[in-house]
Amino acid sequence: MAQVALKRAGGVAYREAEPGRPEHLPVLCLHGWPQSSYMWRHLLPALASAGRRALAPDLPGFGDSSADQPSTWERHVEAVERFRREIGLERVVLVVHDTGGAIGLRWACDHPDAVAGLVISNTGFFPDYEWTEIARMMRTPTQGEALVNSVSREALATLLAAVSSGIDERAVDEYFKPFSTAEGRRGMLELYRSFDLDELKPYQGRLAALEVPALILWGQQDDYLPSDYAARFASEIPGAKLVSLESAHHFLFEDEPERCAQEVTEFLRHVA
């Protein structure tokens, strides 16, 4: 199995697994909140073993990447494009999860020539998206500050353990990083408060317009997102393949890493 290396490019930390001989287009994986590129630790080597260069940046303010303030939605989308250019990637298969979906799918629609395929997991990209209770708190002045300032490592471990069976102590250490600095806490609030769902209205129909293969890989026991989001993505993207993991929750790549890697690599056998 290929090794995963932690690297830096243009101020962004990222994890990469390289194949012995690249045979297919590379894969770009974007994490959600409060995770980092560490969430892809099982998928990256599996992709490399299948002949693909696999990369996953720590989005600004998460993991080992410094915040790029103001840490707005738009600036995160711009950061993805800067990273792609810095690394020298042309076309990629995009894999997204959680808030990485809002960021990555917007980037994909803005740069259609750079996208060869999509893997969409437990996220939303709809103007009528329903905010979770935690998201509503983070978007609310004073409440958001009180929330992120109160999260200790132990509190985060308890929160994550309640919704995932696969997040171990090392993962908690990685995902606590944005909570550990004032810059990181401010960046998380800026990101959540910058999400304007009206900005998604012009993007409706544009995932289908990409005309690329798509896999909708979904943890069916998600405690945060409505279960019909998976079917909605599948119906809006012609030819999309929908795979539901009945026992997995929101953090499906932590809950069932081997199954997720298997489904993604199998899907990519049919992508350039």
CSV table of C-alpha atoms in Angstrom, one decimal:
chain,number,residue,atom,x,y,z
A,1,MET,CA,0.0,0.0,0.0
A,2,ALA,CA,1.3,3.5,-0.9
A,3,GLN,CA,2.4,5.8,1.9
A,4,VAL,CA,0.7,9.0,2.7
A,5,ALA,CA,3.0,12.0,3.0
A,6,LEU,CA,2.2,15.4,4.6
A,7,LYS,CA,3.5,18.2,2.4
A,8,ARG,CA,3.2,22.0,1.8
A,9,ALA,CA,2.6,24.1,-1.2
A,10,GLY,CA,2.0,27.8,-1.3
A,11,GLY,CA,1.3,27.9,2.4
A,12,VAL,CA,-1.2,25.1,2.3
A,13,ALA,CA,-0.6,21.8,4.0
A,14,TYR,CA,-1.7,18.7,2.2
A,15,ARG,CA,-1.5,14.9,2.2
A,16,GLU,CA,-0.6,13.0,-0.9
A,17,ALA,CA,-0.2,9.3,-1.9
A,18,GLU,CA,1.6,8.7,-5.1
A,19,PRO,CA,1.3,5.6,-7.3
A,20,GLY,CA,4.4,3.8,-8.6
A,21,ARG,CA,3.3,4.7,-12.1
A,22,PRO,CA,0.4,7.1,-12.6
A,23,GLU,CA,-2.1,5.5,-15.0
A,24,HIS,CA,-5.1,7.7,-14.6
A,25,LEU,CA,-6.2,11.3,-13.7
A,26,PRO,CA,-5.4,12.5,-10.2
A,27,VAL,CA,-8.0,12.7,-7.4
A,28,LEU,CA,-8.5,15.8,-5.3
A,29,CYS,CA,-10.3,15.3,-1.9
A,30,LEU,CA,-11.8,18.1,0.1
A,31,HIS,CA,-12.7,17.6,3.7
A,32,GLY,CA,-15.5,19.2,5.8
A,33,TRP,CA,-15.9,20.6,9.2
A,34,PRO,CA,-14.2,20.2,11.6
A,35,GLN,CA,-12.0,17.7,9.9
A,36,SER,CA,-8.8,18.0,7.8
A,37,SER,CA,-7.0,16.1,5.1
A,38,TYR,CA,-6.5,13.4,7.8
A,39,MET,CA,-10.0,12.2,7.2
A,40,TRP,CA,-8.8,10.8,3.8
A,41,ARG,CA,-6.0,8.7,5.4
A,42,HIS,CA,-7.5,5.5,4.3
A,43,LEU,CA,-8.8,6.5,0.8
A,44,LEU,CA,-5.5,8.2,-0.4
A,45,PRO,CA,-3.3,5.0,-0.4
A,46,ALA,CA,-6.1,3.0,-1.9
A,47,LEU,CA,-6.4,5.5,-4.8
A,48,ALA,CA,-2.6,5.4,-5.3
A,49,SER,CA,-2.6,1.6,-5.4
A,50,ALA,CA,-5.2,1.9,-8.2
A,51,GLY,CA,-2.8,4.0,-10.2
A,52,ARG,CA,-4.0,7.5,-9.3
A,53,ARG,CA,-2.1,10.4,-7.7
A,54,ALA,CA,-4.3,11.3,-4.7
A,55,LEU,CA,-4.2,14.7,-2.9
A,56,ALA,CA,-6.1,16.2,-0.1
A,57,PRO,CA,-5.4,19.8,1.2
A,58,ASP,CA,-6.1,21.1,4.6
A,59,LEU,CA,-8.5,23.9,3.8
A,60,PRO,CA,-7.4,27.3,5.2
A,61,GLY,CA,-7.7,27.4,8.9
A,62,PHE,CA,-8.1,23.6,9.3
A,63,GLY,CA,-5.5,21.0,10.1
A,64,ASP,CA,-2.0,22.4,9.5
A,65,SER,CA,-3.0,25.2,7.1
A,66,SER,CA,-3.2,28.8,8.4
A,67,ALA,CA,-6.4,30.7,8.0
A,68,ASP,CA,-6.8,32.9,5.0
A,69,GLN,CA,-8.9,35.7,6.5
A,70,PRO,CA,-11.5,36.7,6.0
A,71,SER,CA,-12.2,33.0,5.8
A,72,THR,CA,-15.3,33.3,3.6
A,73,TRP,CA,-16.9,30.7,1.4
A,74,GLU,CA,-15.6,32.6,-1.7
A,75,ARG,CA,-12.1,32.6,-0.4
A,76,HIS,CA,-12.1,28.9,0.3
A,77,VAL,CA,-13.3,28.3,-3.3
A,78,GLU,CA,-10.4,30.5,-4.5
A,79,ALA,CA,-8.0,28.6,-2.3
A,80,VAL,CA,-9.0,25.3,-4.0
A,81,GLU,CA,-8.1,26.8,-7.4
A,82,ARG,CA,-4.9,28.3,-6.1
A,83,PHE,CA,-3.9,24.9,-4.7
A,84,ARG,CA,-4.7,23.2,-8.0
A,85,ARG,CA,-2.5,25.6,-9.9
A,86,GLU,CA,0.3,25.5,-7.4
A,87,ILE,CA,0.4,21.7,-7.6
A,88,GLY,CA,0.2,21.8,-11.4
A,89,LEU,CA,-3.0,19.7,-11.7
A,90,GLU,CA,-5.0,20.0,-14.9
A,91,ARG,CA,-8.1,17.8,-14.8
A,92,VAL,CA,-9.1,15.9,-11.6
A,93,VAL,CA,-11.7,13.7,-10.1
A,94,LEU,CA,-13.2,15.7,-7.2
A,95,VAL,CA,-14.2,13.9,-3.9
A,96,VAL,CA,-16.1,16.0,-1.4
A,97,HIS,CA,-17.7,15.7,2.1
A,98,ASP,CA,-19.7,18.0,4.4
A,99,THR,CA,-18.7,21.7,4.0
A,100,GLY,CA,-16.0,20.5,1.5
A,101,GLY,CA,-19.0,19.9,-0.7
A,102,ALA,CA,-20.3,23.4,-0.6
A,103,ILE,CA,-16.8,24.6,-1.4
A,104,GLY,CA,-15.7,22.0,-3.9
A,105,LEU,CA,-18.9,21.7,-5.9
A,106,ARG,CA,-19.0,25.5,-6.3
A,107,TRP,CA,-15.4,25.3,-7.5
A,108,ALA,CA,-16.2,22.5,-9.9
A,109,CYS,CA,-19.1,24.6,-11.4
A,110,ASP,CA,-16.8,27.6,-11.7
A,111,HIS,CA,-14.0,25.5,-13.4
A,112,PRO,CA,-15.8,22.9,-15.4
A,113,ASP,CA,-12.8,22.1,-17.6
A,114,ALA,CA,-10.8,21.0,-14.6
A,115,VAL,CA,-13.3,18.3,-13.5
A,116,ALA,CA,-13.4,14.8,-14.9
A,117,GLY,CA,-15.6,13.1,-12.3
A,118,LEU,CA,-17.4,13.7,-8.9
A,119,VAL,CA,-17.7,11.7,-5.7
A,120,ILE,CA,-20.3,13.4,-3.4
A,121,SER,CA,-20.7,12.3,0.1
A,122,ASN,CA,-23.0,13.6,2.9
A,123,THR,CA,-23.1,17.3,1.9
A,124,GLY,CA,-25.6,19.8,0.5
A,125,PHE,CA,-25.6,22.1,-2.5
A,126,PHE,CA,-29.1,23.3,-2.5
A,127,PRO,CA,-30.6,26.8,-1.9
A,128,ASP,CA,-33.1,25.3,0.5
A,129,TYR,CA,-30.4,23.5,2.6
A,130,GLU,CA,-31.5,23.0,6.2
A,131,TRP,CA,-28.9,24.3,8.7
A,132,THR,CA,-28.0,21.9,11.5
A,133,GLU,CA,-28.4,23.1,15.1
A,134,ILE,CA,-24.6,23.5,15.4
A,135,ALA,CA,-24.4,25.4,12.2
A,136,ARG,CA,-27.2,27.7,13.3
A,137,MET,CA,-25.4,28.4,16.5
A,138,MET,CA,-22.1,29.2,14.7
A,139,ARG,CA,-23.9,31.5,12.3
A,140,THR,CA,-25.4,33.5,15.2
A,141,PRO,CA,-23.3,36.3,16.8
A,142,THR,CA,-22.3,35.7,20.4
A,143,GLN,CA,-23.7,32.2,20.4
A,144,GLY,CA,-21.1,31.1,17.8
A,145,GLU,CA,-18.2,32.6,19.8
A,146,ALA,CA,-19.5,31.0,23.0
A,147,LEU,CA,-19.7,27.6,21.2
A,148,VAL,CA,-16.2,27.5,19.6
A,149,ASN,CA,-14.5,29.0,22.7
A,150,SER,CA,-16.1,26.4,24.9
A,151,VAL,CA,-14.9,23.4,22.9
A,152,SER,CA,-12.1,21.6,24.6
A,153,ARG,CA,-10.3,18.6,23.1
A,154,GLU,CA,-12.3,16.3,25.5
A,155,ALA,CA,-15.6,18.0,24.5
A,156,LEU,CA,-14.8,17.5,20.8
A,157,ALA,CA,-13.9,13.9,21.4
A,158,THR,CA,-17.2,13.3,23.1
A,159,LEU,CA,-19.1,15.0,20.3
A,160,LEU,CA,-17.4,13.0,17.6
A,161,ALA,CA,-17.7,9.7,19.5
A,162,ALA,CA,-21.5,10.2,19.6
A,163,VAL,CA,-21.8,10.3,15.9
A,164,SER,CA,-19.0,8.1,14.6
A,165,SER,CA,-17.5,4.8,15.6
A,166,GLY,CA,-14.2,5.3,13.7
A,167,ILE,CA,-12.7,8.5,15.0
A,168,ASP,CA,-9.8,7.6,17.2
A,169,GLU,CA,-7.5,9.6,19.5
A,170,ARG,CA,-5.2,10.6,16.7
A,171,ALA,CA,-8.1,11.9,14.6
A,172,VAL,CA,-9.4,13.9,17.5
A,173,ASP,CA,-6.0,15.5,17.9
A,174,GLU,CA,-6.1,16.5,14.2
A,175,TYR,CA,-9.6,17.8,14.2
A,176,PHE,CA,-9.1,19.8,17.3
A,177,LYS,CA,-6.5,22.0,15.7
A,178,PRO,CA,-8.8,24.8,14.4
A,179,PHE,CA,-10.3,25.1,17.9
A,180,SER,CA,-6.9,25.5,19.5
A,181,THR,CA,-6.1,29.0,18.2
A,182,ALA,CA,-8.1,32.3,18.2
A,183,GLU,CA,-7.3,32.5,14.4
A,184,GLY,CA,-8.8,29.0,13.8
A,185,ARG,CA,-11.9,29.7,15.9
A,186,ARG,CA,-12.5,33.0,14.1
A,187,GLY,CA,-12.0,31.3,10.7
A,188,MET,CA,-14.6,28.7,11.4
A,189,LEU,CA,-17.2,31.3,12.3
A,190,GLU,CA,-16.3,33.5,9.3
A,191,LEU,CA,-16.8,30.5,7.0
A,192,TYR,CA,-20.2,29.5,8.4
A,193,ARG,CA,-21.5,33.1,8.5
A,194,SER,CA,-20.4,33.7,4.9
A,195,PHE,CA,-22.6,30.9,3.5
A,196,ASP,CA,-25.4,32.6,1.7
A,197,LEU,CA,-27.8,30.0,0.3
A,198,ASP,CA,-29.2,32.5,-2.3
A,199,GLU,CA,-25.8,32.3,-4.0
A,200,LEU,CA,-26.5,28.7,-4.8
A,201,LYS,CA,-29.6,29.6,-7.0
A,202,PRO,CA,-27.5,30.3,-10.1
A,203,TYR,CA,-25.7,27.0,-9.6
A,204,GLN,CA,-28.8,24.8,-9.9
A,205,GLY,CA,-28.5,22.5,-12.8
A,206,ARG,CA,-24.8,23.2,-13.2
A,207,LEU,CA,-23.6,19.9,-11.7
A,208,ALA,CA,-25.6,18.1,-14.4
A,209,ALA,CA,-24.1,20.5,-17.0
A,210,LEU,CA,-20.6,19.2,-16.1
A,211,GLU,CA,-21.6,16.0,-17.9
A,212,VAL,CA,-19.0,13.9,-15.9
A,213,PRO,CA,-19.5,10.6,-14.1
A,214,ALA,CA,-20.7,11.0,-10.5
A,215,LEU,CA,-20.9,8.7,-7.5
A,216,ILE,CA,-23.2,9.7,-4.6
A,217,LEU,CA,-21.7,7.8,-1.6
A,218,TRP,CA,-23.9,8.3,1.5
A,219,GLY,CA,-23.9,7.4,5.1
A,220,GLN,CA,-27.5,6.5,5.6
A,221,GLN,CA,-27.5,7.1,9.4
A,222,ASP,CA,-26.5,10.7,9.1
A,223,ASP,CA,-27.4,12.6,12.2
A,224,TYR,CA,-27.2,16.0,10.5
A,225,LEU,CA,-28.5,15.9,6.9
A,226,PRO,CA,-31.9,14.8,5.6
A,227,SER,CA,-31.7,11.4,4.1
A,228,ASP,CA,-33.3,12.5,0.9
A,229,TYR,CA,-30.3,14.6,-0.1
A,230,ALA,CA,-28.6,11.6,-1.5
A,231,ALA,CA,-31.4,10.8,-3.8
A,232,ARG,CA,-31.8,14.4,-4.7
A,233,PHE,CA,-28.2,14.6,-5.9
A,234,ALA,CA,-28.7,11.4,-7.9
A,235,SER,CA,-31.8,12.7,-9.6
A,236,GLU,CA,-30.2,16.0,-10.4
A,237,ILE,CA,-27.1,14.5,-12.0
A,238,PRO,CA,-28.0,12.3,-15.0
A,239,GLY,CA,-26.4,8.8,-14.8
A,240,ALA,CA,-25.1,9.3,-11.3
A,241,LYS,CA,-24.5,6.1,-9.3
A,242,LEU,CA,-26.0,6.1,-5.8
A,243,VAL,CA,-24.5,3.9,-3.1
A,244,SER,CA,-26.0,4.1,0.5
A,245,LEU,CA,-24.0,2.6,3.4
A,246,GLU,CA,-26.8,1.5,5.7
A,247,SER,CA,-24.8,1.4,8.9
A,248,ALA,CA,-22.6,4.5,8.4
A,249,HIS,CA,-23.3,7.9,9.9
A,250,HIS,CA,-22.3,11.4,8.7
A,251,PHE,CA,-18.5,10.6,8.9
A,252,LEU,CA,-18.7,7.6,6.7
A,253,PHE,CA,-15.0,7.6,5.7
A,254,GLU,CA,-14.3,7.2,9.4
A,255,ASP,CA,-17.1,4.7,10.1
A,256,GLU,CA,-16.5,2.3,7.1
A,257,PRO,CA,-13.1,3.3,5.5
A,258,GLU,CA,-12.5,0.0,3.7
A,259,ARG,CA,-16.0,0.0,2.1
A,260,CYS,CA,-15.7,3.6,1.1
A,261,ALA,CA,-12.3,3.1,-0.5
A,262,GLN,CA,-13.7,0.0,-2.3
A,263,GLU,CA,-16.7,1.9,-3.6
A,264,VAL,CA,-14.7,4.9,-4.8
A,265,THR,CA,-11.9,2.9,-6.5
A,266,GLU,CA,-14.5,0.6,-8.2
A,267,PHE,CA,-16.4,3.7,-9.5
A,268,LEU,CA,-13.1,5.2,-10.8
A,269,ARG,CA,-12.4,2.2,-12.9
A,270,HIS,CA,-14.9,3.7,-15.3
A,271,VAL,CA,-13.3,7.2,-15.2
A,272,ALA,CA,-10.3,8.3,-17.2
